[in-house]
Coordinates of C-alpha atoms in Angstrom, one line a residue:
X1 CA -0.1 -0.4 0.0
X2 CA 0.8 3.9 -1.2
X3 CA 0.6 6.9 0.2
X4 CA -0.8 8.9 -1.8
X5 CA -1.8 13.4 -1.6
X6 CA -5.3 13.9 -1.1
X7 CA -7.1 14.6 -3.7
X8 CA -10.0 16.4 -3.2
X9 CA -12.0 14.7 -6.2
X10 CA -11.9 11.2 -6.3
X11 CA -9.1 9.2 -4.8
X12 CA -8.6 8.1 -1.5
X13 CA -5.6 9.4 0.8
X14 CA -4.0 5.4 1.0
X15 CA -4.5 3.1 -1.3
X16 CA -3.0 -0.4 -3.1
X17 CA -0.1 1.0 -5.7
X18 CA -2.1 -0.7 -8.5
X19 CA -4.2 1.2 -8.0
X20 CA -4.6 5.1 -9.8
X21 CA -8.0 5.2 -11.3
X22 CA -10.3 7.9 -9.4
X23 CA -13.4 6.2 -7.7
X24 CA -17.0 6.8 -9.9
X25 CA -19.6 8.1 -7.8
X26 CA -22.4 6.4 -7.0
X27 CA -26.2 6.6 -5.9
X28 CA -26.7 3.7 -3.2
X29 CA -29.5 3.0 -4.5
X30 CA -26.9 1.7 -7.9
X31 CA -25.4 -0.3 -5.5
X32 CA -27.9 -1.7 -2.8
X33 CA -32.2 -2.0 -1.6
X34 CA -32.8 -1.9 2.2
X35 CA -35.5 -3.1 3.0
X36 CA -37.0 -2.3 6.5
X37 CA -38.6 -5.5 9.1
X38 CA -42.5 -6.9 10.0
X39 CA -43.9 -5.6 12.8
X40 CA -45.5 -9.0 14.3
X41 CA -48.4 -9.0 17.3
X42 CA -47.5 -10.8 21.1
X43 CA -49.7 -14.1 20.2
X44 CA -46.9 -15.0 17.3
X45 CA -44.4 -15.3 19.6
X46 CA -42.8 -18.9 20.8
X47 CA -41.0 -19.9 22.7
X48 CA -38.6 -21.8 20.7
X49 CA -38.3 -20.9 16.8
X50 CA -36.5 -18.6 14.4
X51 CA -34.8 -15.8 16.2
X52 CA -36.8 -12.5 15.5
X53 CA -33.6 -9.3 15.7
X54 CA -34.8 -5.9 16.5
X55 CA -33.2 -3.1 16.3
X56 CA -31.9 -2.8 20.0
X57 CA -29.8 -6.5 18.2
X58 CA -28.2 -4.2 16.0
X59 CA -25.2 -2.7 17.5
X60 CA -21.6 -2.0 15.7
X61 CA -20.2 -5.0 14.3
X62 CA -22.0 -7.2 16.5
X63 CA -25.5 -8.7 17.2
X64 CA -26.9 -9.5 20.8
X65 CA -29.3 -12.8 20.9
X66 CA -33.3 -12.3 20.4
X67 CA -35.4 -12.8 22.9
X68 CA -38.0 -13.6 20.8
X69 CA -38.9 -16.5 18.5
X70 CA -41.5 -17.0 15.8
X71 CA -42.1 -19.9 13.6
X72 CA -40.5 -21.2 10.5
X73 CA -43.5 -21.4 8.9
X74 CA -42.4 -17.5 8.3
X75 CA -39.4 -17.8 7.0
X76 CA -41.7 -18.4 4.0
X77 CA -44.0 -15.9 3.7
X78 CA -41.8 -12.9 4.9
X79 CA -38.1 -14.2 2.1
X80 CA -37.2 -10.7 1.7
X81 CA -36.9 -9.8 5.4
X82 CA -35.8 -13.6 5.8
X83 CA -31.5 -13.6 7.2
X84 CA -28.7 -15.7 6.4
X85 CA -25.1 -16.2 7.3
X86 CA -23.4 -12.8 5.1
X87 CA -25.9 -10.6 5.1
X88 CA -25.6 -6.7 6.3
X89 CA -28.3 -5.5 9.1
X90 CA -29.1 -1.7 10.4
X91 CA -30.9 0.1 12.8
X92 CA -33.4 2.5 11.7
X93 CA -34.1 4.1 14.4
X94 CA -31.6 5.8 16.9
X95 CA -29.2 5.0 14.8
X96 CA -25.8 6.4 16.6
X97 CA -24.6 4.6 19.9
X98 CA -22.1 5.6 21.5
X99 CA -20.4 7.4 18.2
X100 CA -20.8 4.0 16.7
X101 CA -23.3 3.1 13.8
X102 CA -26.1 -0.2 14.4
X103 CA -24.7 -2.3 11.6
X104 CA -23.8 -6.0 12.0
X105 CA -23.3 -8.9 9.8
X106 CA -25.1 -12.0 10.4
X107 CA -22.7 -14.6 11.3
X108 CA -23.8 -18.5 11.7
X109 CA -25.6 -17.8 15.7
X110 CA -28.5 -16.4 13.9
X111 CA -28.5 -17.7 10.7
X112 CA -31.5 -18.1 9.8
X113 CA -33.5 -15.2 11.5
X114 CA -35.8 -12.7 10.8
X115 CA -35.9 -9.0 10.7
X116 CA -38.3 -7.1 13.0
X117 CA -39.5 -3.1 11.9
X118 CA -37.5 -0.3 12.7
X119 CA -34.3 -2.2 11.7
X120 CA -33.4 -2.7 8.0
X121 CA -31.7 -6.1 5.3
X122 CA -29.1 -4.4 3.0
X123 CA -29.4 -6.4 -0.1
X124 CA -25.8 -6.2 -1.6
X125 CA -24.0 -8.3 -4.3
X126 CA -22.4 -11.3 -1.3
X127 CA -19.6 -11.6 -2.6
X128 CA -18.0 -7.8 -1.9
X129 CA -19.2 -8.3 2.0
X130 CA -16.3 -7.7 3.4
X131 CA -15.4 -3.9 1.8
X132 CA -19.2 -3.4 2.2
X133 CA -19.5 -3.0 5.8
X134 CA -16.9 -0.8 6.2
X135 CA -18.1 1.6 3.1
X136 CA -21.5 1.4 4.4
X137 CA -20.5 1.6 8.4
X138 CA -18.7 5.0 6.8
X139 CA -21.1 6.4 4.8
X140 CA -24.4 6.0 5.9
X141 CA -23.0 7.0 9.8
X142 CA -21.8 10.5 7.7
X143 CA -25.5 10.2 6.5
X144 CA -27.0 10.2 9.7
X145 CA -24.6 12.6 11.3
X146 CA -25.3 15.1 8.2
X147 CA -29.9 14.4 8.4
X148 CA -28.8 15.0 12.1
X149 CA -27.4 18.2 12.3
X150 CA -30.1 20.1 14.8
X151 CA -32.0 18.0 15.5
X152 CA -32.1 14.5 17.3
X153 CA -31.3 11.5 15.8
X154 CA -33.8 10.5 13.4
X155 CA -35.0 7.8 12.5
X156 CA -33.4 6.2 8.8
X157 CA -35.1 7.4 6.0
X158 CA -34.3 4.4 3.8
X159 CA -35.3 6.2 0.7
X160 CA -33.8 9.5 1.9
X161 CA -30.6 6.5 1.9
X162 CA -30.8 4.9 -0.7
X163 CA -31.0 8.7 -2.5
X164 CA -27.7 8.8 -1.4
X165 CA -24.4 9.7 -3.3
X166 CA -20.8 7.6 -2.4
X167 CA -17.4 7.4 -4.0
X168 CA -16.9 3.8 -5.4
X169 CA -13.7 1.7 -6.5
X170 CA -13.7 -0.3 -9.5
X171 CA -14.4 -3.9 -8.4
X172 CA -10.8 -5.5 -8.3
X173 CA -10.9 -2.7 -5.7
X174 CA -12.9 -3.1 -4.0
X175 CA -11.9 -6.7 -3.3
X176 CA -8.5 -5.6 -2.2
X177 CA -10.2 -3.6 0.2
X178 CA -12.9 -6.5 1.8
X179 CA -9.7 -9.0 1.7
X180 CA -8.1 -6.3 3.8
X181 CA -10.7 -5.6 6.3
X182 CA -11.3 -9.0 7.3
X183 CA -8.1 -9.0 7.9
X184 CA -8.2 -7.2 10.4
X185 CA -11.7 -7.9 11.3
X186 CA -10.4 -11.3 12.1
X187 CA -7.8 -10.1 13.7
X188 CA -9.7 -7.8 16.4
X189 CA -11.8 -11.3 16.5
X190 CA -9.6 -13.6 17.7
X191 CA -7.7 -10.8 20.7
X192 CA -12.1 -10.1 21.5
X193 CA -12.1 -14.0 22.4
X194 CA -8.2 -13.4 24.5
X195 CA -10.3 -11.2 26.0
X196 CA -13.3 -13.4 27.1
X197 CA -11.1 -16.2 27.6
X198 CA -9.0 -13.9 30.2
X199 CA -12.7 -12.5 31.8
X200 CA -13.8 -16.2 32.2
X201 CA -10.2 -17.2 33.8
X202 CA -10.9 -14.8 36.4
X203 CA -14.7 -15.2 37.1
X204 CA -13.1 -19.6 37.6
X205 CA -10.7 -19.1 39.5
X206 CA -12.8 -15.5 42.1
X207 CA -15.2 -18.7 42.5
X208 CA -12.5 -21.4 43.0
X209 CA -10.0 -19.7 45.8
X210 CA -12.2 -17.3 47.7
X211 CA -14.2 -21.2 48.2
X212 CA -11.1 -22.6 49.0
X213 CA -11.3 -25.5 46.1
X214 CA -7.4 -23.9 44.5
X215 CA -5.2 -22.8 47.2
X216 CA -1.8 -21.5 47.5
X217 CA 1.2 -23.3 48.9
X218 CA 4.1 -21.9 50.7
X219 CA 7.7 -21.4 49.1
X220 CA 8.7 -25.3 51.1
X221 CA 5.3 -26.3 49.3
X222 CA 3.3 -26.8 52.2
X223 CA 0.0 -25.7 52.4
X224 CA -1.4 -22.3 54.3
X225 CA -3.5 -23.0 57.2
X226 CA -6.8 -23.1 57.9
X227 CA -8.7 -20.0 56.7
X228 CA -9.9 -18.5 59.9
X229 CA -13.6 -16.8 60.2
X230 CA -13.7 -13.8 61.6
X231 CA -16.6 -10.5 62.0
X232 CA -15.3 -7.4 59.5
X233 CA -14.8 -5.8 62.4
X234 CA -11.9 -7.7 63.4
X235 CA -10.3 -6.6 60.5
X236 CA -11.3 -3.3 58.5
X237 CA -12.5 -0.2 60.2
X238 CA -14.5 2.9 59.7
X239 CA -12.4 6.1 58.8
X240 CA -14.0 8.6 59.5
X241 CA -11.7 12.2 58.9
X242 CA -13.5 14.8 57.1
X243 CA -12.0 17.1 54.1
X244 CA -12.7 18.6 51.8
X245 CA -9.1 18.7 49.7
X246 CA -7.6 16.9 47.6
X247 CA -9.3 14.7 44.2
X248 CA -13.4 14.1 44.0
X249 CA -13.3 10.7 43.9
X250 CA -16.2 8.0 42.4
X251 CA -16.8 4.7 43.5
X252 CA -18.1 2.7 40.3
X253 CA -20.0 -1.2 40.1
X254 CA -17.1 -2.5 37.5
X255 CA -14.4 0.0 37.4
X256 CA -13.6 1.1 41.9
X257 CA -12.1 3.8 42.5
X258 CA -11.7 6.0 39.8
X259 CA -10.8 9.9 40.0
X260 CA -14.2 11.7 39.0
X261 CA -12.7 13.6 36.3
X262 CA -12.4 10.4 35.0
X263 CA -15.8 9.5 34.9
X264 CA -19.1 10.8 32.5
X265 CA -21.2 11.5 35.1
X266 CA -23.3 15.0 36.0
X267 CA -21.2 17.0 38.7
X268 CA -24.2 17.3 41.7
X269 CA -21.4 17.2 44.3
X270 CA -22.2 20.6 46.9
X271 CA -20.0 23.7 46.3
X272 CA -19.1 22.9 50.2
X273 CA -17.5 19.8 51.1
X274 CA -16.1 20.3 54.3
X275 CA -18.0 17.2 55.5
X276 CA -16.3 14.8 52.5
X277 CA -14.6 11.8 53.4
X278 CA -10.9 11.7 53.6
X279 CA -9.8 8.5 51.5
X280 CA -6.7 7.6 51.7
X281 CA -4.6 5.2 48.9
X282 CA -5.0 1.4 50.3
X283 CA -8.1 2.5 51.4
X284 CA -11.7 0.4 50.5
X285 CA -14.4 3.3 49.5
X286 CA -18.0 1.5 48.6
X287 CA -21.1 3.5 47.9
X288 CA -23.5 2.2 50.9
X289 CA -26.7 2.2 48.2
X290 CA -24.9 0.1 45.9
X291 CA -22.5 -2.7 48.0
X292 CA -25.5 -4.9 47.1
X293 CA -24.0 -4.7 43.7
X294 CA -20.7 -4.7 44.3
X295 CA -19.9 -0.9 44.1
X296 CA -16.6 -1.1 46.4
X297 CA -12.9 -0.5 45.6
X298 CA -9.5 -0.5 46.9
X299 CA -8.6 3.5 45.9
X300 CA -5.8 4.0 44.7
X301 CA -5.4 7.1 45.0
X302 CA -5.6 10.1 48.3
X303 CA -8.9 12.4 48.1
X304 CA -12.4 12.8 49.1
X305 CA -15.9 11.2 48.3
X306 CA -19.3 12.0 49.6
X307 CA -20.8 11.2 52.9
X308 CA -22.9 8.8 51.4
X309 CA -20.2 6.5 51.1
X310 CA -18.5 4.0 53.4
X311 CA -14.2 4.3 53.7
X312 CA -12.5 0.9 55.5
X313 CA -9.1 1.2 55.8
X314 CA -7.4 -1.7 57.2
X315 CA -5.9 -3.2 60.5
X316 CA -3.8 -5.3 61.2
X317 CA -2.2 -8.9 58.9
X318 CA -5.0 -7.5 56.6
X319 CA -3.9 -7.6 52.6
X320 CA -6.6 -4.6 50.9
X321 CA -5.5 -6.1 47.2
X322 CA -7.5 -9.1 48.7
X323 CA -10.2 -7.6 51.1
X324 CA -10.7 -5.9 46.9
X325 CA -11.1 -8.6 45.2
X326 CA -13.1 -10.5 47.8
X327 CA -15.3 -7.9 48.3
X328 CA -16.6 -8.6 44.9
X329 CA -17.1 -12.7 45.3
X330 CA -21.0 -13.9 44.3
X331 CA -21.4 -15.0 47.8
X332 CA -20.2 -11.4 49.3
X333 CA -22.6 -9.5 47.6
X334 CA -24.8 -11.5 48.2
X335 CA -24.3 -11.4 51.9
X336 CA -24.2 -7.6 51.3
X337 CA -27.6 -7.6 49.6
X338 CA -29.0 -9.5 52.1
X339 CA -28.1 -7.6 55.2
X340 CA -28.7 -3.9 53.8
X341 CA -31.3 -2.7 55.4
X342 CA -34.5 -0.6 53.7
X343 CA -38.0 -2.1 52.0
X344 CA -36.6 -2.0 48.8
X345 CA -33.5 -2.3 46.2
X346 CA -34.1 1.5 45.5
X347 CA -33.9 2.7 49.2
X348 CA -31.5 -0.6 50.5
X349 CA -28.0 0.6 52.6
X350 CA -24.9 -1.0 54.0
X351 CA -23.4 1.2 56.8
X352 CA -20.4 0.3 59.1
X353 CA -22.5 -0.3 61.6
X354 CA -24.0 -3.5 60.1
X355 CA -21.3 -4.2 57.4
X356 CA -19.1 -4.8 60.6
X357 CA -20.9 -7.6 61.6
X358 CA -20.7 -9.8 58.7
X359 CA -18.4 -12.2 58.7
X360 CA -15.9 -13.5 56.4
X361 CA -13.3 -16.4 56.3
X362 CA -9.7 -14.9 56.1
X363 CA -5.7 -16.8 55.7
X364 CA -3.1 -15.4 57.3
X365 CA -1.6 -12.2 55.4
X366 CA 1.0 -14.6 53.7
X367 CA -1.4 -16.4 51.8
X368 CA -3.8 -13.0 51.3
X369 CA -0.6 -11.2 49.5
X370 CA -0.6 -14.4 47.7
X371 CA -3.9 -14.2 45.8
X372 CA -4.3 -10.4 45.9
X373 CA -0.7 -10.6 43.4
X374 CA -2.0 -13.2 41.9
X375 CA -5.6 -11.2 40.8
X376 CA -3.2 -7.8 40.7
X377 CA -1.3 -9.8 38.1
X378 CA -4.5 -10.9 36.3
X379 CA -6.6 -7.2 35.8
X380 CA -3.3 -6.2 34.6
X381 CA -3.4 -8.8 31.2
X382 CA -6.8 -8.6 31.3
X383 CA -6.5 -4.2 31.1
X384 CA -3.2 -5.0 28.5
X385 CA -5.3 -7.2 26.3
X386 CA -8.8 -4.8 27.0
X387 CA -6.0 -1.7 25.0
X388 CA -4.7 -4.0 22.6
X389 CA -8.2 -4.4 21.7
X390 CA -8.9 -0.5 21.2
X391 CA -5.7 -0.1 19.6
X392 CA -6.3 -2.2 16.7
X393 CA -9.6 -0.4 16.5
X394 CA -8.6 2.9 16.2
X395 CA -6.1 1.5 13.6
X396 CA -9.3 0.2 11.9
X397 CA -11.0 3.9 11.8
X398 CA -7.7 5.1 10.7
X399 CA -7.5 2.8 7.6
X400 CA -11.6 3.8 7.1
X401 CA -11.1 7.5 7.0
X402 CA -7.7 6.9 4.4
X403 CA -9.3 4.3 2.5
X404 CA -12.5 5.5 1.5
X405 CA -12.6 8.9 0.3

């Protein structure tokens, strides 16, 4: 592939060296057709049958599993919206999510399937699916943003979309570009499978290590002493220090303690933060209203949190990484839920007064340290794998920008 100076007319910035011709301008209607899905009634659904893909099942370059099914006979009556392997589907209603178009290729998992209203099946030359998928992703995204100027996201008008003009290369270049993106997509898919495997491994280790089905040995190859049951108050104290100095921190379910400036949340914090709670590095902070959902984490920062949160510090011979992972196990989250006070989930609250009486089995400090370090290393591998995938996706986005006019 060679870099070619940008031609504002019909030549991409980046292309394979054997191609020199300008790209042609075509209406989408000369290249594709779009069939909108069909509405079905509730009494037509069955428990097991042909999956019915809806707009919300279509994400950027992937499909989620449908929850509704129709009888097989419906395939014969709706052939124009029947989906098979290699078809491209498009979400027509609110078509952009998190800045990405709701477009995906149908895989073996969803073949055959049927399409619900407000979603579209794109009819195109399926020999060039690896070319058309990135091409349509780019041009339809541009179409949506152009059409939504000054308004909320539109419902895509298939009539308007098909009249949209795009630039397209000759057939041989389409094939070459398609093969290139096919290999790149395959690489991303493999890396995502590796990430899924790592996350599944972590779940498995969390289950087996904290139930002591798996255990570590000391440097002499001997097992560690039996875990000892303690109340949380014997391992963790409540930090009550108040301060209005330092970074404002937040506690999330997925990422634990993070700087508030790094999360996409509206700042509803009080201007007067003199009553905010002080957090030190290695403290555990948790959201008292969401502890039953796992909203806790060990802090890597010194800062302050809302008075609604609870801050815990370690007592002697307690490794806070071990505790932080222990608090994320299904067993402990269930224990936090049943010990929360309140009549409904929206009001459930777990203050230190209730938390401190909860019992947990704890190994000696050396084994705690090994367990905490083990999961830290595993999380680091997961983080690096996630960064690798994001890097590949960014590279792909760069190629999409430069390889299409």
